[in-house]
Amino acid sequence: MASEPTTRILIPYDKVQERIRELGQQIAHDYPPGSVVLIGILKGACIFLADLARAIPAPVKFDFMAVSSYGRGKTSSGEVKLTKDLDMSLEGVDVLIVEDIVDTGVTLTYLAHVLQQRRPRSIQIAALLDKPSRRMRPVQVKYVGFTIPDEFVVGYGLDHAENYRNLRDICVLEGGEL
Ligand code: 5GP
């Protein structure tokens, strides 16, 4: 009989919060007050965005997009589709894409391309986690929470088949039939 997967803490909640506070200060320092619009990528980035927005000691706006990727269990097929678009115009604003994790870079390459066409003043990326060892497309991530090894992580918004998103810590999912 197949064993159930188990979770092992990789980055505890307090460390995540500490790093997000630093990123918030850095973002506030880098942008004129009130200029930045955070674009959260659903669903994985929603918890990161909620904490990051409150860690920026300046006015920010935010909105959400959703994308789906085809043909992947844990690997990307390279095909990405927009499934929920923004409500607001990005013309002339400083866009900061807020993503949970950069893996192959396929999703962010697609999103940056889509958002560039909306004529923002600037586009940068904030990713809570970065797995550089798996990169297939070059992506410039200006704000990285943590660089992690090539392991499948869940928690703090990240899922496996929609489970584990509400775990407080970032955990490695081990065993079972992943
Ligand atoms: P990329 O297009 O960079 O390969 O993939 C980015 C997306 O893949 C992330 O937004 C996330 O949804 C998913 N992903 C990549 N690595 C992981 C991981 O370790 N855990 C989880 N839960 N999702 C991942």
Coordinates of N, CA, C and O and ligand atoms in Angstrom, one line a residue:
M1 N 0.8 -1.2 0.0 CA 0.0 0.0 0.0 C 0.9 1.3 0.0 O 1.9 1.3 0.7
A2 N 0.5 2.3 -0.8 CA 1.3 3.5 -0.9 C 1.2 4.3 0.5 O 0.2 4.4 1.1
S3 N 2.4 4.8 0.9 CA 2.4 5.6 2.1 C 2.0 7.0 1.9 O 2.0 7.5 0.7
E4 N 1.5 7.6 2.9 CA 1.0 9.0 2.8 C 2.3 9.9 2.8 O 3.2 9.7 3.5
P5 N 2.2 11.0 2.0 CA 3.3 12.0 2.1 C 3.4 12.7 3.4 O 2.4 12.8 4.1
T6 N 4.6 13.1 3.8 CA 4.8 13.8 5.1 C 5.5 15.1 4.8 O 6.1 15.3 3.7
T7 N 5.3 16.0 5.8 CA 5.9 17.4 5.6 C 7.1 17.6 6.6 O 7.0 17.1 7.7
R8 N 8.1 18.2 6.1 CA 9.3 18.5 6.9 C 9.5 20.0 6.8 O 9.6 20.5 5.7
I9 N 9.6 20.7 7.9 CA 9.8 22.2 7.9 C 11.1 22.5 7.2 O 12.2 22.0 7.6
L10 N 11.1 23.4 6.2 CA 12.3 23.9 5.5 C 12.6 25.3 6.0 O 13.7 25.6 6.4
I11 N 11.6 26.1 6.0 CA 11.7 27.5 6.5 C 10.6 27.8 7.5 O 9.4 27.8 7.1
P12 N 10.9 28.0 8.8 CA 9.8 28.2 9.7 C 9.2 29.6 9.6 O 9.8 30.5 9.1
Y13 N 7.9 29.7 10.0 CA 7.1 30.9 9.8 C 7.8 32.2 10.3 O 7.8 33.2 9.6
D14 N 8.5 32.1 11.4 CA 9.1 33.3 12.0 C 10.2 33.8 11.0 O 10.4 35.0 10.9
K15 N 10.9 32.9 10.5 CA 12.0 33.3 9.5 C 11.4 33.9 8.2 O 12.0 34.8 7.7
V16 N 10.3 33.3 7.8 CA 9.6 33.9 6.6 C 9.2 35.3 6.9 O 9.4 36.2 6.1
Q17 N 8.6 35.5 8.1 CA 8.1 36.9 8.4 C 9.3 37.9 8.5 O 9.1 39.0 8.1
E18 N 10.4 37.4 9.1 CA 11.5 38.3 9.3 C 12.0 38.7 7.9 O 12.3 39.9 7.6
R19 N 12.1 37.8 7.0 CA 12.6 38.1 5.6 C 11.6 39.0 4.9 O 12.0 39.9 4.1
I20 N 10.3 38.8 5.1 CA 9.3 39.6 4.4 C 9.4 41.1 4.9 O 9.3 42.0 4.1
R21 N 9.7 41.2 6.2 CA 9.9 42.6 6.7 C 11.0 43.3 6.0 O 10.9 44.5 5.7
E22 N 12.1 42.5 5.8 CA 13.3 43.1 5.1 C 12.9 43.5 3.7 O 13.2 44.6 3.2
L23 N 12.2 42.6 3.0 CA 11.8 42.9 1.6 C 10.9 44.1 1.5 O 11.0 45.0 0.6
G24 N 10.0 44.2 2.5 CA 9.1 45.4 2.5 C 9.8 46.7 2.7 O 9.5 47.7 2.0
Q25 N 10.8 46.7 3.6 CA 11.6 47.9 3.7 C 12.4 48.2 2.5 O 12.5 49.4 2.1
Q26 N 12.9 47.2 1.9 CA 13.7 47.4 0.6 C 12.8 48.0 -0.5 O 13.2 48.9 -1.2
I27 N 11.6 47.4 -0.6 CA 10.7 47.9 -1.7 C 10.3 49.4 -1.4 O 10.3 50.2 -2.4
A28 N 10.0 49.7 -0.2 CA 9.6 51.1 0.2 C 10.8 52.0 -0.2 O 10.6 53.2 -0.6
H29 N 12.0 51.5 0.0 CA 13.2 52.4 -0.3 C 13.4 52.6 -1.8 O 13.8 53.6 -2.2
D30 N 13.0 51.6 -2.6 CA 13.3 51.6 -4.0 C 12.3 52.3 -4.8 O 12.6 52.7 -6.0
Y31 N 11.1 52.5 -4.3 CA 10.0 53.1 -5.1 C 9.6 54.4 -4.5 O 9.5 54.5 -3.3
P32 N 9.1 55.4 -5.3 CA 8.5 56.6 -4.8 C 7.2 56.2 -4.0 O 6.5 55.3 -4.5
P33 N 6.9 56.8 -2.9 CA 5.7 56.4 -2.1 C 4.4 56.4 -3.0 O 4.2 57.3 -3.7
G34 N 3.7 55.3 -2.9 CA 2.4 55.2 -3.6 C 2.5 54.8 -5.1 O 1.5 54.7 -5.7
S35 N 3.7 54.6 -5.6 CA 3.8 54.3 -7.0 C 3.6 52.9 -7.4 O 3.3 52.5 -8.5
V36 N 3.8 52.0 -6.4 CA 3.9 50.6 -6.8 C 2.5 49.8 -6.7 O 1.7 50.1 -5.8
V37 N 2.3 49.0 -7.7 CA 1.1 48.1 -7.7 C 1.6 46.7 -7.6 O 2.4 46.3 -8.5
L38 N 1.2 46.0 -6.6 CA 1.6 44.6 -6.5 C 0.6 43.7 -7.3 O -0.6 43.9 -7.1
I39 N 1.1 42.8 -8.1 CA 0.3 41.9 -8.9 C 0.5 40.5 -8.4 O 1.5 39.9 -8.6
G40 N -0.4 40.0 -7.6 CA -0.3 38.7 -7.0 C -0.8 37.6 -8.0 O -1.8 37.8 -8.6
I41 N 0.0 36.5 -8.0 CA -0.4 35.4 -8.9 C -1.0 34.3 -8.1 O -0.4 33.7 -7.3
L42 N -2.3 34.2 -8.4 CA -3.2 33.2 -7.7 C -2.8 31.8 -8.1 O -2.5 31.6 -9.2
K43 N -3.0 30.8 -7.2 CA -3.4 31.1 -5.8 C -2.2 31.2 -4.9 O -2.3 31.7 -3.8
G44 N -1.1 30.6 -5.3 CA 0.0 30.4 -4.4 C 0.6 31.6 -3.8 O 1.1 31.5 -2.6
A45 N 0.5 32.8 -4.4 CA 1.2 34.0 -3.9 C 0.3 34.8 -2.9 O 0.7 35.8 -2.4
C46 N -1.0 34.3 -2.7 CA -1.9 35.2 -2.0 C -1.5 35.5 -0.5 O -1.6 36.6 0.0
I47 N -0.9 34.5 0.1 CA -0.5 34.7 1.5 C 0.8 35.5 1.6 O 0.9 36.5 2.4
F48 N 1.7 35.3 0.7 CA 2.9 36.1 0.5 C 2.5 37.6 0.3 O 3.0 38.5 0.9
L49 N 1.6 37.8 -0.7 CA 1.2 39.1 -1.0 C 0.6 39.8 0.2 O 0.9 41.0 0.5
A50 N -0.3 39.1 0.9 CA -0.9 39.7 2.1 C 0.1 40.2 3.1 O 0.0 41.3 3.7
D51 N 1.1 39.4 3.3 CA 2.1 39.8 4.3 C 3.1 40.8 3.8 O 3.5 41.8 4.5
L52 N 3.4 40.7 2.5 CA 4.4 41.7 1.9 C 3.7 43.1 1.8 O 4.4 44.0 2.1
A53 N 2.5 43.1 1.4 CA 1.8 44.4 1.3 C 1.8 45.1 2.6 O 2.1 46.4 2.7
R54 N 1.6 44.4 3.7 CA 1.6 45.0 5.1 C 3.0 45.3 5.6 O 3.1 46.0 6.6
A55 N 4.0 44.7 5.0 CA 5.4 45.0 5.4 C 6.0 46.2 4.7 O 7.1 46.6 5.0
I56 N 5.3 46.8 3.7 CA 5.8 47.9 3.0 C 5.2 49.2 3.7 O 4.0 49.4 3.7
P57 N 6.1 50.0 4.3 CA 5.6 51.1 5.1 C 5.3 52.3 4.2 O 5.9 53.4 4.3
A58 N 4.4 52.1 3.2 CA 4.0 53.2 2.2 C 2.7 52.7 1.6 O 2.5 51.5 1.6
P59 N 2.0 53.6 1.0 CA 0.7 53.2 0.3 C 1.1 52.3 -0.9 O 2.0 52.6 -1.6
V60 N 0.4 51.1 -1.0 CA 0.5 50.3 -2.2 C -0.9 49.9 -2.6 O -1.8 49.8 -1.8
K61 N -1.1 49.6 -3.9 CA -2.3 49.0 -4.4 C -2.0 47.6 -4.8 O -0.8 47.3 -5.0
F62 N -3.0 46.7 -4.8 CA -2.7 45.4 -5.4 C -3.9 44.8 -6.1 O -5.0 45.3 -6.0
D63 N -3.6 43.9 -7.0 CA -4.6 43.2 -7.8 C -4.1 41.8 -8.1 O -2.9 41.5 -7.7
F64 N -4.9 41.0 -8.7 CA -4.5 39.5 -8.8 C -4.7 39.1 -10.2 O -5.6 39.5 -10.9
M65 N -3.9 38.1 -10.6 CA -4.1 37.4 -11.9 C -4.0 35.9 -11.6 O -3.4 35.5 -10.6
A66 N -4.5 35.1 -12.5 CA -4.3 33.6 -12.3 C -3.9 33.1 -13.6 O -4.3 33.5 -14.7
V67 N -3.0 32.1 -13.6 CA -2.6 31.4 -14.8 C -2.7 29.9 -14.5 O -2.6 29.4 -13.4
S68 N -2.8 29.2 -15.6 CA -2.7 27.7 -15.5 C -1.6 27.2 -16.4 O -1.4 27.8 -17.5
S69 N -1.0 26.1 -16.0 CA 0.0 25.5 -16.9 C -0.4 24.2 -17.3 O -1.1 23.5 -16.5
Y70 N -0.1 23.8 -18.5 CA -0.6 22.5 -19.0 C 0.4 21.5 -18.9 O 1.6 21.7 -18.9
G71 N -0.1 20.2 -18.8 CA 0.8 19.0 -18.9 C 1.8 18.9 -17.9 O 2.9 18.5 -18.1
R72 N 1.5 19.3 -16.6 CA 2.6 19.2 -15.7 C 2.1 18.6 -14.4 O 1.0 18.9 -13.9
G73 N 2.9 17.6 -13.9 CA 2.7 17.2 -12.5 C 3.6 18.1 -11.7 O 3.2 19.1 -11.2
K74 N 4.9 17.8 -11.7 CA 5.8 18.7 -11.1 C 6.8 19.4 -12.1 O 7.7 20.0 -11.7
T75 N 6.5 19.1 -13.4 CA 7.4 19.8 -14.4 C 6.5 20.6 -15.3 O 5.4 20.2 -15.6
S76 N 7.1 21.6 -15.9 CA 6.3 22.5 -16.8 C 6.4 22.0 -18.2 O 7.4 21.6 -18.7
S77 N 5.3 22.2 -18.9 CA 5.3 21.9 -20.3 C 5.7 23.1 -21.2 O 5.9 22.9 -22.4
G78 N 5.8 24.2 -20.6 CA 6.1 25.4 -21.3 C 4.9 26.2 -21.8 O 5.0 27.2 -22.4
E79 N 3.7 25.6 -21.6 CA 2.5 26.3 -22.1 C 1.7 26.9 -20.9 O 1.4 26.2 -19.9
V80 N 1.5 28.2 -20.9 CA 0.8 28.9 -19.8 C -0.4 29.6 -20.4 O -0.3 30.2 -21.5
K81 N -1.5 29.6 -19.6 CA -2.7 30.3 -20.1 C -3.2 31.2 -19.0 O -3.2 30.8 -17.8
L82 N -3.6 32.4 -19.4 CA -4.2 33.4 -18.4 C -5.6 32.9 -18.1 O -6.4 32.8 -19.0
T83 N -5.9 32.7 -16.8 CA -7.3 32.3 -16.5 C -8.1 33.3 -15.7 O -9.3 33.3 -15.6
K84 N -7.4 34.3 -15.1 CA -8.0 35.5 -14.5 C -7.2 36.7 -14.8 O -6.0 36.7 -14.5
D85 N -7.9 37.7 -15.3 CA -7.1 38.9 -15.7 C -7.3 40.0 -14.6 O -8.1 39.8 -13.6
L86 N -6.5 41.1 -14.7 CA -6.6 42.1 -13.7 C -7.8 42.9 -13.8 O -8.5 43.0 -14.9
D87 N -8.2 43.7 -12.8 CA -9.3 44.6 -12.9 C -8.8 46.0 -13.2 O -9.6 46.9 -13.6
M88 N -7.5 46.3 -12.9 CA -7.1 47.7 -13.1 C -6.1 47.8 -14.3 O -5.5 46.9 -14.7
S89 N -6.0 49.1 -14.8 CA -5.1 49.4 -15.8 C -3.7 49.5 -15.2 O -3.5 50.0 -14.1
L90 N -2.7 49.2 -16.0 CA -1.3 49.3 -15.5 C -0.5 50.4 -16.2 O 0.7 50.6 -15.9
E91 N -1.2 51.1 -17.0 CA -0.5 52.1 -17.8 C 0.2 53.2 -16.9 O -0.4 53.8 -16.1
G92 N 1.5 53.3 -17.1 CA 2.3 54.3 -16.4 C 2.6 54.0 -14.9 O 3.2 54.8 -14.2
V93 N 2.3 52.8 -14.4 CA 2.5 52.5 -13.0 C 3.7 51.6 -12.9 O 4.2 50.9 -13.8
D94 N 4.3 51.5 -11.7 CA 5.4 50.6 -11.4 C 4.8 49.3 -10.9 O 4.2 49.2 -9.8
V95 N 5.0 48.3 -11.7 CA 4.4 47.0 -11.4 C 5.4 46.1 -10.7 O 6.6 46.0 -11.1
L96 N 4.9 45.5 -9.6 CA 5.8 44.5 -9.0 C 5.0 43.2 -9.0 O 4.0 43.0 -8.3
I97 N 5.4 42.2 -9.8 CA 4.8 40.9 -9.8 C 5.2 40.1 -8.6 O 6.3 40.0 -8.2
V98 N 4.2 39.6 -7.9 CA 4.4 38.9 -6.6 C 4.1 37.4 -6.8 O 2.9 37.0 -7.0
E99 N 5.1 36.6 -6.8 CA 5.0 35.1 -7.2 C 5.4 34.3 -6.0 O 6.3 34.7 -5.2
D100 N 4.9 33.1 -5.9 CA 5.3 32.2 -4.8 C 6.7 31.7 -5.0 O 7.5 31.7 -4.1
I101 N 6.9 31.1 -6.2 CA 8.2 30.4 -6.4 C 8.5 30.5 -7.9 O 7.7 30.4 -8.8
V102 N 9.8 30.7 -8.2 CA 10.3 30.6 -9.5 C 11.0 29.3 -9.7 O 12.0 29.0 -8.9
D103 N 10.6 28.5 -10.6 CA 11.1 27.2 -10.8 C 11.8 27.2 -12.2 O 13.0 27.6 -12.3
T104 N 11.1 26.8 -13.2 CA 11.7 26.8 -14.6 C 11.8 28.2 -15.1 O 12.6 28.5 -16.0
G105 N 10.9 29.1 -14.6 CA 10.9 30.5 -15.1 C 9.9 30.7 -16.3 O 9.7 31.8 -16.8
V106 N 9.2 29.6 -16.7 CA 8.3 29.6 -17.8 C 7.1 30.6 -17.5 O 6.7 31.4 -18.3
T107 N 6.5 30.4 -16.3 CA 5.4 31.2 -15.9 C 5.7 32.7 -15.9 O 5.0 33.5 -16.4
L108 N 6.8 33.0 -15.2 CA 7.1 34.5 -15.1 C 7.5 35.1 -16.4 O 7.3 36.3 -16.7
T109 N 8.2 34.3 -17.3 CA 8.5 34.8 -18.6 C 7.2 35.2 -19.4 O 7.1 36.3 -20.0
Y110 N 6.2 34.3 -19.3 CA 4.9 34.6 -19.9 C 4.3 35.8 -19.3 O 3.8 36.7 -20.0
L111 N 4.2 35.8 -18.0 CA 3.5 36.9 -17.3 C 4.2 38.3 -17.6 O 3.5 39.3 -17.8
A112 N 5.5 38.3 -17.5 CA 6.2 39.6 -17.8 C 5.9 40.1 -19.2 O 5.7 41.3 -19.4
H113 N 5.8 39.1 -20.1 CA 5.5 39.5 -21.5 C 4.1 40.1 -21.6 O 3.9 41.1 -22.3
V114 N 3.1 39.4 -21.0 CA 1.7 39.9 -21.0 C 1.6 41.2 -20.4 O 1.0 42.1 -20.9
L115 N 2.3 41.4 -19.2 CA 2.1 42.7 -18.5 C 2.9 43.8 -19.2 O 2.4 45.0 -19.1
Q116 N 3.9 43.5 -19.9 CA 4.7 44.5 -20.6 C 3.8 45.2 -21.6 O 4.0 46.4 -21.9
Q117 N 2.9 44.5 -22.2 CA 2.0 45.0 -23.2 C 1.0 46.0 -22.7 O 0.3 46.7 -23.5
R118 N 0.9 46.1 -21.4 CA -0.1 47.0 -20.8 C 0.6 48.4 -20.5 O 0.0 49.2 -19.8
R119 N 1.8 48.5 -21.0 CA 2.5 49.8 -20.9 C 2.7 50.4 -19.5 O 2.4 51.5 -19.2
P120 N 3.2 49.5 -18.5 CA 3.5 50.1 -17.2 C 4.8 50.9 -17.3 O 5.6 50.8 -18.3
R121 N 5.1 51.7 -16.3 CA 6.4 52.5 -16.3 C 7.5 51.5 -16.0 O 8.6 51.6 -16.6
S122 N 7.3 50.5 -15.2 CA 8.4 49.5 -14.9 C 7.8 48.2 -14.5 O 6.6 48.2 -14.1
I123 N 8.5 47.1 -14.7 CA 8.1 45.8 -14.2 C 9.2 45.2 -13.4 O 10.3 45.1 -14.0
Q124 N 9.0 44.7 -12.2 CA 10.0 43.9 -11.5 C 9.2 42.7 -10.9 O 8.0 42.7 -10.9
I125 N 10.0 41.8 -10.4 CA 9.5 40.6 -9.8 C 9.9 40.4 -8.4 O 11.1 40.6 -8.1
A126 N 9.0 40.0 -7.5 CA 9.3 39.6 -6.1 C 8.8 38.1 -6.0 O 7.6 37.8 -6.3
A127 N 9.7 37.2 -5.7 CA 9.4 35.8 -5.5 C 9.8 35.4 -4.1 O 10.9 35.6 -3.7
L128 N 8.9 34.8 -3.4 CA 9.2 34.3 -2.1 C 10.3 33.3 -2.1 O 11.3 33.3 -1.3
L129 N 10.2 32.3 -3.1 CA 11.2 31.3 -3.2 C 11.8 31.2 -4.6 O 11.1 31.5 -5.6
D130 N 13.0 30.8 -4.7 CA 13.7 30.6 -6.0 C 14.4 29.3 -6.0 O 15.2 29.0 -5.1
K131 N 14.2 28.5 -7.1 CA 14.9 27.3 -7.3 C 15.7 27.4 -8.5 O 15.3 26.9 -9.6
P132 N 16.9 28.1 -8.4 CA 17.6 28.4 -9.6 C 18.2 27.2 -10.4 O 18.4 27.2 -11.6
S133 N 18.3 26.1 -9.7 CA 18.9 24.9 -10.4 C 17.9 24.3 -11.4 O 18.4 23.5 -12.3
R134 N 16.7 24.7 -11.4 CA 15.7 24.2 -12.4 C 15.4 25.2 -13.6 O 14.5 24.9 -14.4
R135 N 16.1 26.3 -13.6 CA 15.7 27.3 -14.6 C 15.9 26.9 -16.0 O 16.9 26.3 -16.4
M136 N 14.8 27.1 -16.8 CA 14.9 26.9 -18.3 C 14.9 28.2 -19.0 O 15.4 28.3 -20.2
R137 N 14.3 29.2 -18.4 CA 14.3 30.6 -19.1 C 14.9 31.5 -18.1 O 14.6 31.5 -16.9
P138 N 15.7 32.4 -18.7 CA 16.3 33.4 -17.8 C 15.3 34.4 -17.3 O 14.6 35.0 -18.0
V139 N 15.2 34.6 -16.0 CA 14.3 35.5 -15.4 C 15.0 36.4 -14.3 O 15.8 35.8 -13.5
Q140 N 14.9 37.7 -14.4 CA 15.5 38.6 -13.4 C 14.5 38.8 -12.3 O 13.5 39.4 -12.4
V141 N 14.9 38.2 -11.1 CA 14.0 38.4 -10.0 C 14.7 39.4 -9.0 O 15.7 39.1 -8.4
K142 N 14.1 40.5 -8.9 CA 14.7 41.6 -8.1 C 14.7 41.3 -6.6 O 15.6 41.6 -5.9
Y143 N 13.5 40.8 -6.1 CA 13.4 40.6 -4.7 C 13.1 39.1 -4.5 O 12.1 38.6 -4.8
V144 N 14.1 38.4 -3.9 CA 14.0 37.0 -3.6 C 13.9 36.8 -2.1 O 14.8 37.3 -1.4
G145 N 12.9 36.0 -1.6 CA 12.8 35.7 -0.2 C 13.9 34.8 0.2 O 14.8 35.1 1.0
F146 N 13.9 33.6 -0.4 CA 14.8 32.5 -0.1 C 15.2 31.7 -1.3 O 14.3 31.4 -2.1
T147 N 16.5 31.4 -1.5 CA 16.9 30.5 -2.5 C 16.9 29.1 -1.9 O 17.4 28.9 -0.8
I148 N 16.2 28.1 -2.6 CA 16.1 26.8 -2.0 C 16.6 25.7 -3.0 O 16.6 26.0 -4.2
P149 N 16.9 24.5 -2.5 CA 17.3 23.5 -3.4 C 16.1 22.9 -4.1 O 15.0 23.3 -3.9
D150 N 16.4 22.0 -5.0 CA 15.4 21.4 -5.9 C 14.6 20.4 -5.1 O 14.8 19.1 -5.2
E151 N 13.7 20.9 -4.3 CA 12.8 20.0 -3.6 C 11.3 20.5 -3.7 O 11.2 21.7 -4.0
F152 N 10.3 19.7 -3.6 CA 9.0 20.1 -3.8 C 8.4 20.7 -2.5 O 8.3 19.9 -1.5
V153 N 8.1 21.9 -2.5 CA 7.7 22.6 -1.2 C 6.2 22.9 -1.2 O 5.6 23.2 -2.2
V154 N 5.6 22.9 0.0 CA 4.2 23.3 0.2 C 4.1 24.2 1.5 O 5.1 24.3 2.2
G155 N 3.0 24.7 1.6 CA 2.7 25.6 2.8 C 2.9 27.0 2.5 O 3.4 27.4 1.4
Y156 N 2.4 27.9 3.3 CA 2.5 29.3 3.2 C 1.9 29.7 1.8 O 2.5 30.5 1.1
G157 N 0.8 29.1 1.4 CA 0.2 29.4 0.1 C 0.4 28.4 -1.0 O -0.3 28.2 -1.9
L158 N 1.6 27.6 -0.9 CA 1.9 26.6 -1.9 C 1.2 25.3 -1.6 O 1.1 24.9 -0.5
D159 N 0.7 24.7 -2.7 CA -0.1 23.5 -2.6 C 0.5 22.3 -3.2 O 1.5 22.3 -4.0
H160 N -0.1 21.1 -2.9 CA 0.0 19.9 -3.7 C -1.5 19.5 -3.9 O -2.1 19.1 -2.9
A161 N -2.0 19.5 -5.1 CA -3.4 19.1 -5.3 C -4.3 19.9 -4.4 O -5.3 19.3 -3.8
E162 N -4.0 21.2 -4.2 CA -4.9 22.1 -3.4 C -4.8 21.9 -1.9 O -5.4 22.6 -1.1
N163 N -4.0 21.0 -1.5 CA -3.8 20.8 0.0 C -2.5 21.5 0.4 O -1.7 21.9 -0.4
Y164 N -2.4 21.7 1.7 CA -1.3 22.2 2.4 C -1.1 23.8 2.4 O -0.2 24.3 3.0
R165 N -2.0 24.5 1.6 CA -1.7 25.9 1.4 C -1.7 26.7 2.8 O -1.1 27.7 2.9
N166 N -2.5 26.2 3.7 CA -2.6 26.9 5.0 C -1.6 26.5 6.1 O -1.7 27.0 7.2
L167 N -0.6 25.7 5.7 CA 0.5 25.5 6.7 C 1.2 26.8 6.9 O 1.5 27.5 6.0
R168 N 1.6 27.0 8.1 CA 2.3 28.3 8.5 C 3.7 28.3 8.0 O 4.2 29.3 7.6
D169 N 4.4 27.1 8.0 CA 5.8 27.0 7.6 C 5.9 26.6 6.2 O 5.0 26.1 5.6
I170 N 7.0 26.9 5.6 CA 7.3 26.4 4.3 C 7.9 25.0 4.5 O 9.0 24.9 5.2
C171 N 7.3 24.0 3.9 CA 7.7 22.6 4.2 C 8.1 21.8 2.9 O 7.6 22.1 1.8
V172 N 9.0 20.8 3.0 CA 9.2 19.9 1.9 C 8.2 18.8 2.0 O 8.0 18.3 3.1
L173 N 7.6 18.4 0.9 CA 6.7 17.3 0.9 C 7.5 16.1 0.5 O 8.1 16.0 -0.6
E174 N 7.4 15.1 1.3 CA 8.2 13.9 1.1 C 7.4 12.6 1.1 O 6.4 12.6 1.8
G175 N 7.8 11.6 0.3 CA 7.2 10.3 0.4 C 5.9 10.3 -0.4 O 5.5 11.3 -1.1
G176 N 5.1 9.3 -0.2 CA 3.8 9.2 -0.9 C 4.0 9.1 -2.4 O 5.1 8.9 -2.9
E177 N 2.9 9.3 -3.1 CA 3.0 9.2 -4.5 C 2.9 10.6 -5.1 O 1.8 11.1 -5.4
L178 N 4.0 11.4 -5.1 CA 3.9 12.8 -5.5 C 4.0 12.9 -7.0 O 4.7 12.2 -7.7
Ligands
5GP1 P1 7.7 27.8 -13.4 O1 6.9 28.2 -14.5 O2 8.7 28.7 -12.9 O3 8.3 26.4 -13.7 O4 6.7 27.4 -12.2 C1 6.2 28.3 -11.3 C2 5.0 27.6 -10.7 O5 5.2 26.2 -10.5 C3 4.8 28.2 -9.3 O6 4.0 29.4 -9.3 C4 4.1 27.0 -8.6 O7 2.7 27.1 -8.9 C5 4.7 25.8 -9.3 N1 5.8 25.2 -8.5 C6 7.1 25.2 -8.8 N2 7.8 24.6 -7.9 C7 7.0 24.3 -6.9 C8 7.1 23.6 -5.6 O8 8.2 23.2 -5.2 N3 6.0 23.5 -4.9 C9 4.8 23.9 -5.3 N4 3.8 23.7 -4.5 N5 4.6 24.5 -6.5 C10 5.7 24.7 -7.3

